[in-house]
Amino acid sequence: MAVDWAGLRRCANRQHDLLTLAQCRAAGLGDRAVQWRVRSGRWVRLHPRVYLTRPGRSEWIVTASARLLSLQRDPVVGDVAFCGRSAAHLWGVRPQPPPRLDLVVPYTRCPRPIADVAVRRSMRWADLIDDRAWPWRTTLPATVLDVAADGSPTDCLATVARAVQQQRVSVAELRQELARRPGHRHGAVLRPALADVADGAQSGAEVLYLRDVERAHGLPRSVSQSPSDAGRRRWHDHEYTAYRLIVEVDGRLGHEQWADRVRDGRRDRLLLGSDRATTRVFWADVAVTPCRTAHDIAAILTARGWAGRVRPCRRPGCGLGHGRV
């Protein structure tokens, strides 16, 4: 059987100069020929049955792909893929390579423990993996939500917002993936943040502001959707008319464009010229830290003449009214 050298080279080029013993055998290269290449220094054995055909390469993508190939059972169809922070680095969502490899395999597999490698099993293998990208990895929406599950709710929102802002994934794709994960660690925060809101309707962030910031802490009642005479925006989210304070609730998740920010800044300056101040709150402010946000709004209102007193809400640990935030 003639060796398919062209096919082997194409395979190695695709796999960052890596080949497996099964791929060599399928191309007609016998075990003795492979061993000779290793002994002569032409190839380097990185793992059992995994070879680097261009010695000297030590980049993360090479060493990580070699580990992936070493755990692959099927020589044709991948049954192991990157997930979590490893997949996020491959997709370009996280610039730095992770210190530990995160891999996922079908639920039917039970791989042995490996140092510095975290392997999880999934029953959703068919729709979880993007098999068009190599090294194989979880889809972009799945990857973003995996990474978003780590850390605090604020970190979760920041991760999702950054991915959307960079146009790597759409809100619709994230919502579809989140629907498959009823037990997502930060799902209660993410679901309203990703909700589509019809034109003219209050956003989820505005609802949270009224419920968890304003009413829960005894702030004066604001006027919602008050008319605006500054800039192109026709309405203000919430206005405390007696105290000349406007609170804009920015529920956009990753869609902020430079032109929008410039326009918002000009509108704020115009309002200051009429002795009306504007402050802005964001998703994390109303969904994650509403008590702290209520403290900040109360301080602004007090400075502008409000004689009321903020009160603690029913959230555990809310220190408002007791000198704690």
PDB file of C-alpha atoms in Angstrom:
ATOM      1  CA  MET A   1       0.000   0.000   0.000  1.00  0.00           C
ATOM      2  CA  ALA A   2       1.441   3.333  -1.048  1.00  0.00           C
ATOM      3  CA  VAL A   3       1.710   6.002   1.624  1.00  0.00           C
ATOM      4  CA  ASP A   4      -0.598   8.965   1.091  1.00  0.00           C
ATOM      5  CA  TRP A   5       1.987  11.618   1.946  1.00  0.00           C
ATOM      6  CA  ALA A   6      -0.116  14.459   0.593  1.00  0.00           C
ATOM      7  CA  GLY A   7      -3.043  13.401   2.748  1.00  0.00           C
ATOM      8  CA  LEU A   8      -0.814  13.129   5.811  1.00  0.00           C
ATOM      9  CA  ARG A   9       0.591  16.600   5.206  1.00  0.00           C
ATOM     10  CA  ARG A  10      -2.891  18.073   4.858  1.00  0.00           C
ATOM     11  CA  CYS A  11      -3.915  16.382   8.074  1.00  0.00           C
ATOM     12  CA  ALA A  12      -0.817  17.629   9.905  1.00  0.00           C
ATOM     13  CA  ASN A  13      -1.308  21.164   8.598  1.00  0.00           C
ATOM     14  CA  ARG A  14      -4.847  21.153   9.919  1.00  0.00           C
ATOM     15  CA  GLN A  15      -3.739  19.791  13.280  1.00  0.00           C
ATOM     16  CA  HIS A  16      -0.851  22.205  13.949  1.00  0.00           C
ATOM     17  CA  ASP A  17       1.770  19.697  12.704  1.00  0.00           C
ATOM     18  CA  LEU A  18       0.353  16.865  14.805  1.00  0.00           C
ATOM     19  CA  LEU A  19      -0.520  13.341  13.691  1.00  0.00           C
ATOM     20  CA  THR A  20      -1.858  10.324  15.506  1.00  0.00           C
ATOM     21  CA  LEU A  21      -0.732   6.756  14.971  1.00  0.00           C
ATOM     22  CA  ALA A  22      -4.228   5.870  13.724  1.00  0.00           C
ATOM     23  CA  GLN A  23      -4.044   8.616  11.101  1.00  0.00           C
ATOM     24  CA  CYS A  24      -0.622   7.388   9.976  1.00  0.00           C
ATOM     25  CA  ARG A  25      -1.881   3.836   9.660  1.00  0.00           C
ATOM     26  CA  ALA A  26      -4.934   4.980   7.699  1.00  0.00           C
ATOM     27  CA  ALA A  27      -2.623   6.762   5.244  1.00  0.00           C
ATOM     28  CA  GLY A  28      -0.514   3.633   4.744  1.00  0.00           C
ATOM     29  CA  LEU A  29       2.421   4.545   7.039  1.00  0.00           C
ATOM     30  CA  GLY A  30       3.324   1.545   9.179  1.00  0.00           C
ATOM     31  CA  ASP A  31       4.338   1.470  12.830  1.00  0.00           C
ATOM     32  CA  ARG A  32       7.994   0.768  12.058  1.00  0.00           C
ATOM     33  CA  ALA A  33       8.169   3.796   9.743  1.00  0.00           C
ATOM     34  CA  VAL A  34       6.656   5.966  12.459  1.00  0.00           C
ATOM     35  CA  GLN A  35       9.131   4.648  15.048  1.00  0.00           C
ATOM     36  CA  TRP A  36      12.029   5.352  12.682  1.00  0.00           C
ATOM     37  CA  ARG A  37      10.928   8.961  12.322  1.00  0.00           C
ATOM     38  CA  VAL A  38      10.833   9.338  16.086  1.00  0.00           C
ATOM     39  CA  ARG A  39      14.272   7.718  16.605  1.00  0.00           C
ATOM     40  CA  SER A  40      15.819   9.848  13.877  1.00  0.00           C
ATOM     41  CA  GLY A  41      14.490  13.049  15.410  1.00  0.00           C
ATOM     42  CA  ARG A  42      12.259  13.938  12.478  1.00  0.00           C
ATOM     43  CA  TRP A  43       9.205  13.558  14.681  1.00  0.00           C
ATOM     44  CA  VAL A  44       8.682  13.953  18.431  1.00  0.00           C
ATOM     45  CA  ARG A  45       6.384  11.740  20.463  1.00  0.00           C
ATOM     46  CA  LEU A  46       4.321  14.049  22.708  1.00  0.00           C
ATOM     47  CA  HIS A  47       1.880  11.450  24.014  1.00  0.00           C
ATOM     48  CA  PRO A  48       1.308   7.763  23.329  1.00  0.00           C
ATOM     49  CA  ARG A  49       0.280   7.563  19.647  1.00  0.00           C
ATOM     50  CA  VAL A  50       0.533  11.355  19.136  1.00  0.00           C
ATOM     51  CA  TYR A  51       3.475  12.837  17.217  1.00  0.00           C
ATOM     52  CA  LEU A  52       4.738  16.317  16.417  1.00  0.00           C
ATOM     53  CA  THR A  53       5.949  16.302  12.839  1.00  0.00           C
ATOM     54  CA  ARG A  54       7.763  19.636  13.154  1.00  0.00           C
ATOM     55  CA  PRO A  55       9.965  19.454  16.269  1.00  0.00           C
ATOM     56  CA  GLY A  56      10.478  22.653  18.227  1.00  0.00           C
ATOM     57  CA  ARG A  57       6.902  23.852  18.381  1.00  0.00           C
ATOM     58  CA  SER A  58       5.758  24.453  21.954  1.00  0.00           C
ATOM     59  CA  GLU A  59       2.868  26.900  21.610  1.00  0.00           C
ATOM     60  CA  TRP A  60      -0.218  26.394  23.764  1.00  0.00           C
ATOM     61  CA  ILE A  61      -2.313  25.449  20.751  1.00  0.00           C
ATOM     62  CA  VAL A  62       0.132  22.638  19.900  1.00  0.00           C
ATOM     63  CA  THR A  63       0.423  21.157  23.387  1.00  0.00           C
ATOM     64  CA  ALA A  64      -3.314  21.498  24.001  1.00  0.00           C
ATOM     65  CA  SER A  65      -4.215  19.884  20.672  1.00  0.00           C
ATOM     66  CA  ALA A  66      -1.787  17.047  21.362  1.00  0.00           C
ATOM     67  CA  ARG A  67      -3.556  16.316  24.646  1.00  0.00           C
ATOM     68  CA  LEU A  68      -6.902  16.415  22.863  1.00  0.00           C
ATOM     69  CA  LEU A  69      -5.713  13.915  20.244  1.00  0.00           C
ATOM     70  CA  SER A  70      -4.259  11.645  22.907  1.00  0.00           C
ATOM     71  CA  LEU A  71      -7.715  11.251  24.459  1.00  0.00           C
ATOM     72  CA  GLN A  72      -9.518  10.732  21.165  1.00  0.00           C
ATOM     73  CA  ARG A  73     -10.762   7.167  20.700  1.00  0.00           C
ATOM     74  CA  ASP A  74     -12.233   7.380  17.215  1.00  0.00           C
ATOM     75  CA  PRO A  75      -9.582   8.203  14.561  1.00  0.00           C
ATOM     76  CA  VAL A  76     -12.178   9.830  12.291  1.00  0.00           C
ATOM     77  CA  VAL A  77     -14.954  11.256  14.450  1.00  0.00           C
ATOM     78  CA  GLY A  78     -13.922  13.402  17.398  1.00  0.00           C
ATOM     79  CA  ASP A  79     -15.247  12.244  20.760  1.00  0.00           C
ATOM     80  CA  VAL A  80     -13.442  14.807  22.918  1.00  0.00           C
ATOM     81  CA  ALA A  81     -13.509  18.606  22.632  1.00  0.00           C
ATOM     82  CA  PHE A  82     -12.400  21.743  24.412  1.00  0.00           C
ATOM     83  CA  CYS A  83     -14.882  23.582  26.602  1.00  0.00           C
ATOM     84  CA  GLY A  84     -14.913  26.359  29.181  1.00  0.00           C
ATOM     85  CA  ARG A  85     -11.927  28.694  29.273  1.00  0.00           C
ATOM     86  CA  SER A  86      -9.968  26.542  26.843  1.00  0.00           C
ATOM     87  CA  ALA A  87     -12.684  26.860  24.217  1.00  0.00           C
ATOM     88  CA  ALA A  88     -13.031  30.568  25.023  1.00  0.00           C
ATOM     89  CA  HIS A  89      -9.344  31.081  24.248  1.00  0.00           C
ATOM     90  CA  LEU A  90      -9.684  29.194  20.969  1.00  0.00           C
ATOM     91  CA  TRP A  91     -12.690  31.311  19.975  1.00  0.00           C
ATOM     92  CA  GLY A  92     -10.798  34.504  20.835  1.00  0.00           C
ATOM     93  CA  VAL A  93     -13.148  35.420  23.690  1.00  0.00           C
ATOM     94  CA  ARG A  94     -10.307  35.244  26.237  1.00  0.00           C
ATOM     95  CA  PRO A  95      -6.902  36.495  25.071  1.00  0.00           C
ATOM     96  CA  GLN A  96      -4.787  34.533  27.541  1.00  0.00           C
ATOM     97  CA  PRO A  97      -4.520  30.728  27.428  1.00  0.00           C
ATOM     98  CA  PRO A  98      -5.880  29.065  30.565  1.00  0.00           C
ATOM     99  CA  PRO A  99      -3.541  27.384  33.062  1.00  0.00           C
ATOM    100  CA  ARG A 100      -5.680  24.234  32.956  1.00  0.00           C
ATOM    101  CA  LEU A 101      -7.249  22.420  30.023  1.00  0.00           C
ATOM    102  CA  ASP A 102     -11.037  22.051  30.072  1.00  0.00           C
ATOM    103  CA  LEU A 103     -12.356  19.145  27.995  1.00  0.00           C
ATOM    104  CA  VAL A 104     -15.757  17.602  27.444  1.00  0.00           C
ATOM    105  CA  VAL A 105     -16.592  14.085  26.276  1.00  0.00           C
ATOM    106  CA  PRO A 106     -19.853  12.233  25.568  1.00  0.00           C
ATOM    107  CA  TYR A 107     -21.632  10.984  28.661  1.00  0.00           C
ATOM    108  CA  THR A 108     -20.939   7.383  27.679  1.00  0.00           C
ATOM    109  CA  ARG A 109     -17.194   7.900  28.115  1.00  0.00           C
ATOM    110  CA  CYS A 110     -15.412   7.666  31.472  1.00  0.00           C
ATOM    111  CA  PRO A 111     -11.847   8.921  30.897  1.00  0.00           C
ATOM    112  CA  ARG A 112      -9.221   8.467  33.539  1.00  0.00           C
ATOM    113  CA  PRO A 113      -8.184  11.475  35.667  1.00  0.00           C
ATOM    114  CA  ILE A 114      -5.313  13.511  34.209  1.00  0.00           C
ATOM    115  CA  ALA A 115      -3.216  16.131  36.000  1.00  0.00           C
ATOM    116  CA  ASP A 116      -3.932  19.732  34.928  1.00  0.00           C
ATOM    117  CA  VAL A 117      -6.878  18.569  32.801  1.00  0.00           C
ATOM    118  CA  ALA A 118     -10.532  18.885  33.806  1.00  0.00           C
ATOM    119  CA  VAL A 119     -12.799  16.521  31.876  1.00  0.00           C
ATOM    120  CA  ARG A 120     -16.565  16.648  32.131  1.00  0.00           C
ATOM    121  CA  ARG A 121     -19.172  14.416  30.545  1.00  0.00           C
ATOM    122  CA  SER A 122     -22.159  15.721  28.622  1.00  0.00           C
ATOM    123  CA  MET A 123     -25.425  14.174  27.497  1.00  0.00           C
ATOM    124  CA  ARG A 124     -25.776  16.961  24.894  1.00  0.00           C
ATOM    125  CA  TRP A 125     -22.792  16.033  22.781  1.00  0.00           C
ATOM    126  CA  ALA A 126     -24.589  16.255  19.428  1.00  0.00           C
ATOM    127  CA  ASP A 127     -25.632  19.910  19.744  1.00  0.00           C
ATOM    128  CA  LEU A 128     -22.946  21.082  22.151  1.00  0.00           C
ATOM    129  CA  ILE A 129     -19.919  20.661  19.868  1.00  0.00           C
ATOM    130  CA  ASP A 130     -18.989  22.776  16.850  1.00  0.00           C
ATOM    131  CA  ASP A 131     -17.374  20.080  14.724  1.00  0.00           C
ATOM    132  CA  ARG A 132     -16.554  22.547  11.930  1.00  0.00           C
ATOM    133  CA  ALA A 133     -13.773  24.170  13.940  1.00  0.00           C
ATOM    134  CA  TRP A 134     -10.563  22.388  14.836  1.00  0.00           C
ATOM    135  CA  PRO A 135      -9.465  21.724  17.500  1.00  0.00           C
ATOM    136  CA  TRP A 136     -12.974  20.571  18.283  1.00  0.00           C
ATOM    137  CA  ARG A 137     -14.676  22.756  20.842  1.00  0.00           C
ATOM    138  CA  THR A 138     -18.052  23.682  22.253  1.00  0.00           C
ATOM    139  CA  THR A 139     -20.131  26.134  20.239  1.00  0.00           C
ATOM    140  CA  LEU A 140     -19.610  29.822  20.875  1.00  0.00           C
ATOM    141  CA  PRO A 141     -22.901  30.308  22.786  1.00  0.00           C
ATOM    142  CA  ALA A 142     -22.177  27.253  24.930  1.00  0.00           C
ATOM    143  CA  THR A 143     -18.623  28.431  25.561  1.00  0.00           C
ATOM    144  CA  VAL A 144     -19.699  31.918  26.615  1.00  0.00           C
ATOM    145  CA  LEU A 145     -22.291  30.547  29.033  1.00  0.00           C
ATOM    146  CA  ASP A 146     -19.776  28.060  30.457  1.00  0.00           C
ATOM    147  CA  VAL A 147     -17.338  30.858  31.228  1.00  0.00           C
ATOM    148  CA  ALA A 148     -20.150  33.098  32.478  1.00  0.00           C
ATOM    149  CA  ALA A 149     -21.039  30.473  35.086  1.00  0.00           C
ATOM    150  CA  ASP A 150     -17.712  31.087  36.827  1.00  0.00           C
ATOM    151  CA  GLY A 151     -17.295  33.964  39.227  1.00  0.00           C
ATOM    152  CA  SER A 152     -19.877  36.464  40.425  1.00  0.00           C
ATOM    153  CA  PRO A 153     -23.110  37.577  38.729  1.00  0.00           C
ATOM    154  CA  THR A 154     -21.337  40.803  37.785  1.00  0.00           C
ATOM    155  CA  ASP A 155     -18.558  38.819  36.109  1.00  0.00           C
ATOM    156  CA  CYS A 156     -21.231  36.774  34.331  1.00  0.00           C
ATOM    157  CA  LEU A 157     -22.904  39.851  32.853  1.00  0.00           C
ATOM    158  CA  ALA A 158     -19.543  41.324  31.875  1.00  0.00           C
ATOM    159  CA  THR A 159     -18.529  38.132  30.064  1.00  0.00           C
ATOM    160  CA  VAL A 160     -21.777  37.932  28.123  1.00  0.00           C
ATOM    161  CA  ALA A 161     -21.843  41.661  27.334  1.00  0.00           C
ATOM    162  CA  ARG A 162     -18.264  41.590  26.055  1.00  0.00           C
ATOM    163  CA  ALA A 163     -18.957  38.641  23.747  1.00  0.00           C
ATOM    164  CA  VAL A 164     -22.050  40.334  22.318  1.00  0.00           C
ATOM    165  CA  GLN A 165     -20.317  43.691  21.987  1.00  0.00           C
ATOM    166  CA  GLN A 166     -17.475  42.082  20.057  1.00  0.00           C
ATOM    167  CA  GLN A 167     -20.124  40.565  17.770  1.00  0.00           C
ATOM    168  CA  ARG A 168     -18.815  37.062  18.392  1.00  0.00           C
ATOM    169  CA  VAL A 169     -22.243  35.780  19.387  1.00  0.00           C
ATOM    170  CA  SER A 170     -25.787  37.120  19.206  1.00  0.00           C
ATOM    171  CA  VAL A 171     -28.284  37.598  22.009  1.00  0.00           C
ATOM    172  CA  ALA A 172     -30.658  35.220  20.219  1.00  0.00           C
ATOM    173  CA  GLU A 173     -28.018  32.468  20.164  1.00  0.00           C
ATOM    174  CA  LEU A 174     -27.297  32.955  23.855  1.00  0.00           C
ATOM    175  CA  ARG A 175     -30.983  32.863  24.750  1.00  0.00           C
ATOM    176  CA  GLN A 176     -31.426  29.635  22.798  1.00  0.00           C
ATOM    177  CA  GLU A 177     -28.488  28.006  24.578  1.00  0.00           C
ATOM    178  CA  LEU A 178     -29.598  29.313  27.982  1.00  0.00           C
ATOM    179  CA  ALA A 179     -33.034  27.735  27.415  1.00  0.00           C
ATOM    180  CA  ARG A 180     -31.261  24.362  27.333  1.00  0.00           C
ATOM    181  CA  ARG A 181     -29.669  25.093  30.719  1.00  0.00           C
ATOM    182  CA  PRO A 182     -32.408  25.554  33.321  1.00  0.00           C
ATOM    183  CA  GLY A 183     -29.851  25.066  36.071  1.00  0.00           C
ATOM    184  CA  HIS A 184     -27.325  27.681  34.933  1.00  0.00           C
ATOM    185  CA  ARG A 185     -25.703  29.202  37.994  1.00  0.00           C
ATOM    186  CA  HIS A 186     -26.563  32.789  37.032  1.00  0.00           C
ATOM    187  CA  GLY A 187     -29.636  32.073  34.954  1.00  0.00           C
ATOM    188  CA  ALA A 188     -31.869  34.263  37.125  1.00  0.00           C
ATOM    189  CA  VAL A 189     -29.710  37.268  36.234  1.00  0.00           C
ATOM    190  CA  LEU A 190     -29.036  36.344  32.622  1.00  0.00           C
ATOM    191  CA  ARG A 191     -32.561  35.522  31.483  1.00  0.00           C
ATOM    192  CA  PRO A 192     -34.050  38.995  31.989  1.00  0.00           C
ATOM    193  CA  ALA A 193     -30.819  40.558  30.724  1.00  0.00           C
ATOM    194  CA  LEU A 194     -31.102  38.661  27.469  1.00  0.00           C
ATOM    195  CA  ALA A 195     -34.839  39.110  27.078  1.00  0.00           C
ATOM    196  CA  ASP A 196     -36.010  40.835  23.928  1.00  0.00           C
ATOM    197  CA  VAL A 197     -38.078  43.890  24.752  1.00  0.00           C
ATOM    198  CA  ALA A 198     -40.628  45.267  22.292  1.00  0.00           C
ATOM    199  CA  ASP A 199     -40.373  48.917  21.312  1.00  0.00           C
ATOM    200  CA  GLY A 200     -42.090  51.123  23.845  1.00  0.00           C
ATOM    201  CA  ALA A 201     -42.130  48.510  26.597  1.00  0.00           C
ATOM    202  CA  GLN A 202     -40.135  48.802  29.786  1.00  0.00           C
ATOM    203  CA  SER A 203     -36.951  46.805  29.758  1.00  0.00           C
ATOM    204  CA  GLY A 204     -36.226  44.169  32.332  1.00  0.00           C
ATOM    205  CA  ALA A 205     -33.555  46.430  33.798  1.00  0.00           C
ATOM    206  CA  GLU A 206     -36.078  49.231  34.326  1.00  0.00           C
ATOM    207  CA  VAL A 207     -38.461  46.873  36.064  1.00  0.00           C
ATOM    208  CA  LEU A 208     -35.679  45.761  38.395  1.00  0.00           C
ATOM    209  CA  TYR A 209     -34.768  49.381  39.096  1.00  0.00           C
ATOM    210  CA  LEU A 210     -38.311  50.274  40.164  1.00  0.00           C
ATOM    211  CA  ARG A 211     -38.822  47.088  42.177  1.00  0.00           C
ATOM    212  CA  ASP A 212     -35.438  46.344  43.779  1.00  0.00           C
ATOM    213  CA  VAL A 213     -33.833  49.787  43.960  1.00  0.00           C
ATOM    214  CA  GLU A 214     -36.543  52.430  44.278  1.00  0.00           C
ATOM    215  CA  ARG A 215     -39.536  50.825  45.987  1.00  0.00           C
ATOM    216  CA  ALA A 216     -37.670  48.242  48.051  1.00  0.00           C
ATOM    217  CA  HIS A 217     -35.557  50.948  49.692  1.00  0.00           C
ATOM    218  CA  GLY A 218     -38.141  53.682  50.163  1.00  0.00           C
ATOM    219  CA  LEU A 219     -36.808  56.130  47.609  1.00  0.00           C
ATOM    220  CA  PRO A 220     -39.242  58.763  46.325  1.00  0.00           C
ATOM    221  CA  ARG A 221     -41.372  57.658  43.406  1.00  0.00           C
ATOM    222  CA  SER A 222     -39.931  58.654  40.041  1.00  0.00           C
ATOM    223  CA  VAL A 223     -41.808  59.511  36.882  1.00  0.00           C
ATOM    224  CA  SER A 224     -41.170  56.801  34.312  1.00  0.00           C
ATOM    225  CA  GLN A 225     -40.750  57.627  30.635  1.00  0.00           C
ATOM    226  CA  SER A 226     -40.901  61.380  31.204  1.00  0.00           C
ATOM    227  CA  PRO A 227     -40.691  63.601  28.092  1.00  0.00           C
ATOM    228  CA  SER A 228     -37.241  64.849  27.094  1.00  0.00           C
ATOM    229  CA  ASP A 229     -36.283  68.053  25.359  1.00  0.00           C
ATOM    230  CA  ALA A 230     -32.556  67.277  25.137  1.00  0.00           C
ATOM    231  CA  GLY A 231     -30.968  65.464  22.223  1.00  0.00           C
ATOM    232  CA  ARG A 232     -32.730  62.932  20.024  1.00  0.00           C
ATOM    233  CA  ARG A 233     -34.076  60.716  22.784  1.00  0.00           C
ATOM    234  CA  ARG A 234     -37.749  61.511  23.398  1.00  0.00           C
ATOM    235  CA  TRP A 235     -38.124  59.997  26.869  1.00  0.00           C
ATOM    236  CA  HIS A 236     -36.181  59.655  30.104  1.00  0.00           C
ATOM    237  CA  ASP A 237     -36.329  56.331  31.926  1.00  0.00           C
ATOM    238  CA  HIS A 238     -36.946  57.745  35.417  1.00  0.00           C
ATOM    239  CA  GLU A 239     -37.100  61.357  36.555  1.00  0.00           C
ATOM    240  CA  TYR A 240     -37.262  62.677  40.092  1.00  0.00           C
ATOM    241  CA  THR A 241     -38.836  65.948  39.063  1.00  0.00           C
ATOM    242  CA  ALA A 242     -38.769  67.706  42.435  1.00  0.00           C
ATOM    243  CA  TYR A 243     -35.051  67.020  42.776  1.00  0.00           C
ATOM    244  CA  ARG A 244     -34.082  67.673  39.146  1.00  0.00           C
ATOM    245  CA  LEU A 245     -32.509  64.218  38.859  1.00  0.00           C
ATOM    246  CA  ILE A 246     -32.826  61.838  35.926  1.00  0.00           C
ATOM    247  CA  VAL A 247     -31.847  58.182  36.184  1.00  0.00           C
ATOM    248  CA  GLU A 248     -31.232  56.442  32.888  1.00  0.00           C
ATOM    249  CA  VAL A 249     -31.295  52.647  33.135  1.00  0.00           C
ATOM    250  CA  ASP A 250     -29.055  51.229  30.445  1.00  0.00           C
ATOM    251  CA  GLY A 251     -30.334  47.720  29.800  1.00  0.00           C
ATOM    252  CA  ARG A 252     -28.328  47.262  26.638  1.00  0.00           C
ATOM    253  CA  LEU A 253     -26.170  44.190  26.870  1.00  0.00           C
ATOM    254  CA  GLY A 254     -23.147  44.657  24.692  1.00  0.00           C
ATOM    255  CA  HIS A 255     -24.689  46.824  21.961  1.00  0.00           C
ATOM    256  CA  GLU A 256     -23.194  50.142  23.008  1.00  0.00           C
ATOM    257  CA  GLN A 257     -21.711  51.895  20.018  1.00  0.00           C
ATOM    258  CA  TRP A 258     -19.434  54.900  20.085  1.00  0.00           C
ATOM    259  CA  ALA A 259     -22.059  57.100  18.428  1.00  0.00           C
ATOM    260  CA  ASP A 260     -24.584  56.137  21.123  1.00  0.00           C
ATOM    261  CA  ARG A 261     -22.189  57.061  23.905  1.00  0.00           C
ATOM    262  CA  VAL A 262     -21.369  60.405  22.300  1.00  0.00           C
ATOM    263  CA  ARG A 263     -25.078  61.171  21.905  1.00  0.00           C
ATOM    264  CA  ASP A 264     -25.786  60.203  25.516  1.00  0.00           C
ATOM    265  CA  GLY A 265     -22.940  62.404  26.719  1.00  0.00           C
ATOM    266  CA  ARG A 266     -24.229  65.428  24.826  1.00  0.00           C
ATOM    267  CA  ARG A 267     -27.741  64.924  26.191  1.00  0.00           C
ATOM    268  CA  ASP A 268     -26.346  64.780  29.720  1.00  0.00           C
ATOM    269  CA  ARG A 269     -24.482  68.051  29.194  1.00  0.00           C
ATOM    270  CA  LEU A 270     -27.598  69.763  27.857  1.00  0.00           C
ATOM    271  CA  LEU A 271     -29.552  68.681  30.916  1.00  0.00           C
ATOM    272  CA  LEU A 272     -26.896  70.030  33.250  1.00  0.00           C
ATOM    273  CA  GLY A 273     -27.298  73.367  31.535  1.00  0.00           C
ATOM    274  CA  SER A 274     -30.931  73.378  32.680  1.00  0.00           C
ATOM    275  CA  ASP A 275     -29.962  72.401  36.254  1.00  0.00           C
ATOM    276  CA  ARG A 276     -31.078  68.792  35.770  1.00  0.00           C
ATOM    277  CA  ALA A 277     -28.507  66.109  36.477  1.00  0.00           C
ATOM    278  CA  THR A 278     -28.357  62.672  34.877  1.00  0.00           C
ATOM    279  CA  THR A 279     -26.921  59.509  36.374  1.00  0.00           C
ATOM    280  CA  ARG A 280     -26.797  56.098  34.706  1.00  0.00           C
ATOM    281  CA  VAL A 281     -27.192  52.624  36.095  1.00  0.00           C
ATOM    282  CA  PHE A 282     -26.508  49.370  34.286  1.00  0.00           C
ATOM    283  CA  TRP A 283     -27.573  45.756  34.436  1.00  0.00           C
ATOM    284  CA  ALA A 284     -25.194  44.788  37.201  1.00  0.00           C
ATOM    285  CA  ASP A 285     -26.328  47.786  39.270  1.00  0.00           C
ATOM    286  CA  VAL A 286     -29.973  46.695  39.324  1.00  0.00           C
ATOM    287  CA  ALA A 287     -29.666  42.910  39.025  1.00  0.00           C
ATOM    288  CA  VAL A 288     -26.626  42.246  41.209  1.00  0.00           C
ATOM    289  CA  THR A 289     -26.080  45.162  43.602  1.00  0.00           C
ATOM    290  CA  PRO A 290     -29.459  46.949  43.954  1.00  0.00           C
ATOM    291  CA  CYS A 291     -28.837  47.860  47.615  1.00  0.00           C
ATOM    292  CA  ARG A 292     -25.590  49.633  46.787  1.00  0.00           C
ATOM    293  CA  THR A 293     -27.300  51.373  43.874  1.00  0.00           C
ATOM    294  CA  ALA A 294     -30.128  52.540  46.164  1.00  0.00           C
ATOM    295  CA  HIS A 295     -27.511  53.949  48.534  1.00  0.00           C
ATOM    296  CA  ASP A 296     -25.894  55.915  45.702  1.00  0.00           C
ATOM    297  CA  ILE A 297     -29.194  57.278  44.341  1.00  0.00           C
ATOM    298  CA  ALA A 298     -30.313  58.234  47.861  1.00  0.00           C
ATOM    299  CA  ALA A 299     -27.079  60.163  48.385  1.00  0.00           C
ATOM    300  CA  ILE A 300     -27.635  62.129  45.164  1.00  0.00           C
ATOM    301  CA  LEU A 301     -31.261  62.851  46.072  1.00  0.00           C
ATOM    302  CA  THR A 302     -30.267  63.995  49.558  1.00  0.00           C
ATOM    303  CA  ALA A 303     -27.700  66.371  48.095  1.00  0.00           C
ATOM    304  CA  ARG A 304     -30.454  67.805  45.909  1.00  0.00           C
ATOM    305  CA  GLY A 305     -32.935  68.399  48.718  1.00  0.00           C
ATOM    306  CA  TRP A 306     -34.623  65.099  49.546  1.00  0.00           C
ATOM    307  CA  ALA A 307     -35.399  64.952  53.283  1.00  0.00           C
ATOM    308  CA  GLY A 308     -36.487  61.321  53.312  1.00  0.00           C
ATOM    309  CA  ARG A 309     -34.643  58.346  54.678  1.00  0.00           C
ATOM    310  CA  VAL A 310     -33.625  55.225  52.843  1.00  0.00           C
ATOM    311  CA  ARG A 311     -34.668  51.913  54.385  1.00  0.00           C
ATOM    312  CA  PRO A 312     -33.234  48.396  54.163  1.00  0.00           C
ATOM    313  CA  CYS A 313     -34.941  45.904  51.868  1.00  0.00           C
ATOM    314  CA  ARG A 314     -35.685  42.267  52.559  1.00  0.00           C
ATOM    315  CA  ARG A 315     -32.525  41.012  50.917  1.00  0.00           C
ATOM    316  CA  PRO A 316     -30.206  39.205  53.330  1.00  0.00           C
ATOM    317  CA  GLY A 317     -27.322  41.460  54.233  1.00  0.00           C
ATOM    318  CA  CYS A 318     -28.890  44.725  53.076  1.00  0.00           C
ATOM    319  CA  GLY A 319     -27.260  47.307  55.340  1.00  0.00           C
ATOM    320  CA  LEU A 320     -29.147  50.410  54.247  1.00  0.00           C
ATOM    321  CA  GLY A 321     -30.599  52.302  57.186  1.00  0.00           C
ATOM    322  CA  HIS A 322     -27.959  50.755  59.447  1.00  0.00           C
ATOM    323  CA  GLY A 323     -24.898  52.541  58.145  1.00  0.00           C
ATOM    324  CA  ARG A 324     -23.767  49.579  56.019  1.00  0.00           C
ATOM    325  CA  VAL A 325     -23.890  49.107  52.240  1.00  0.00           C
TER     326      VAL A 325
END
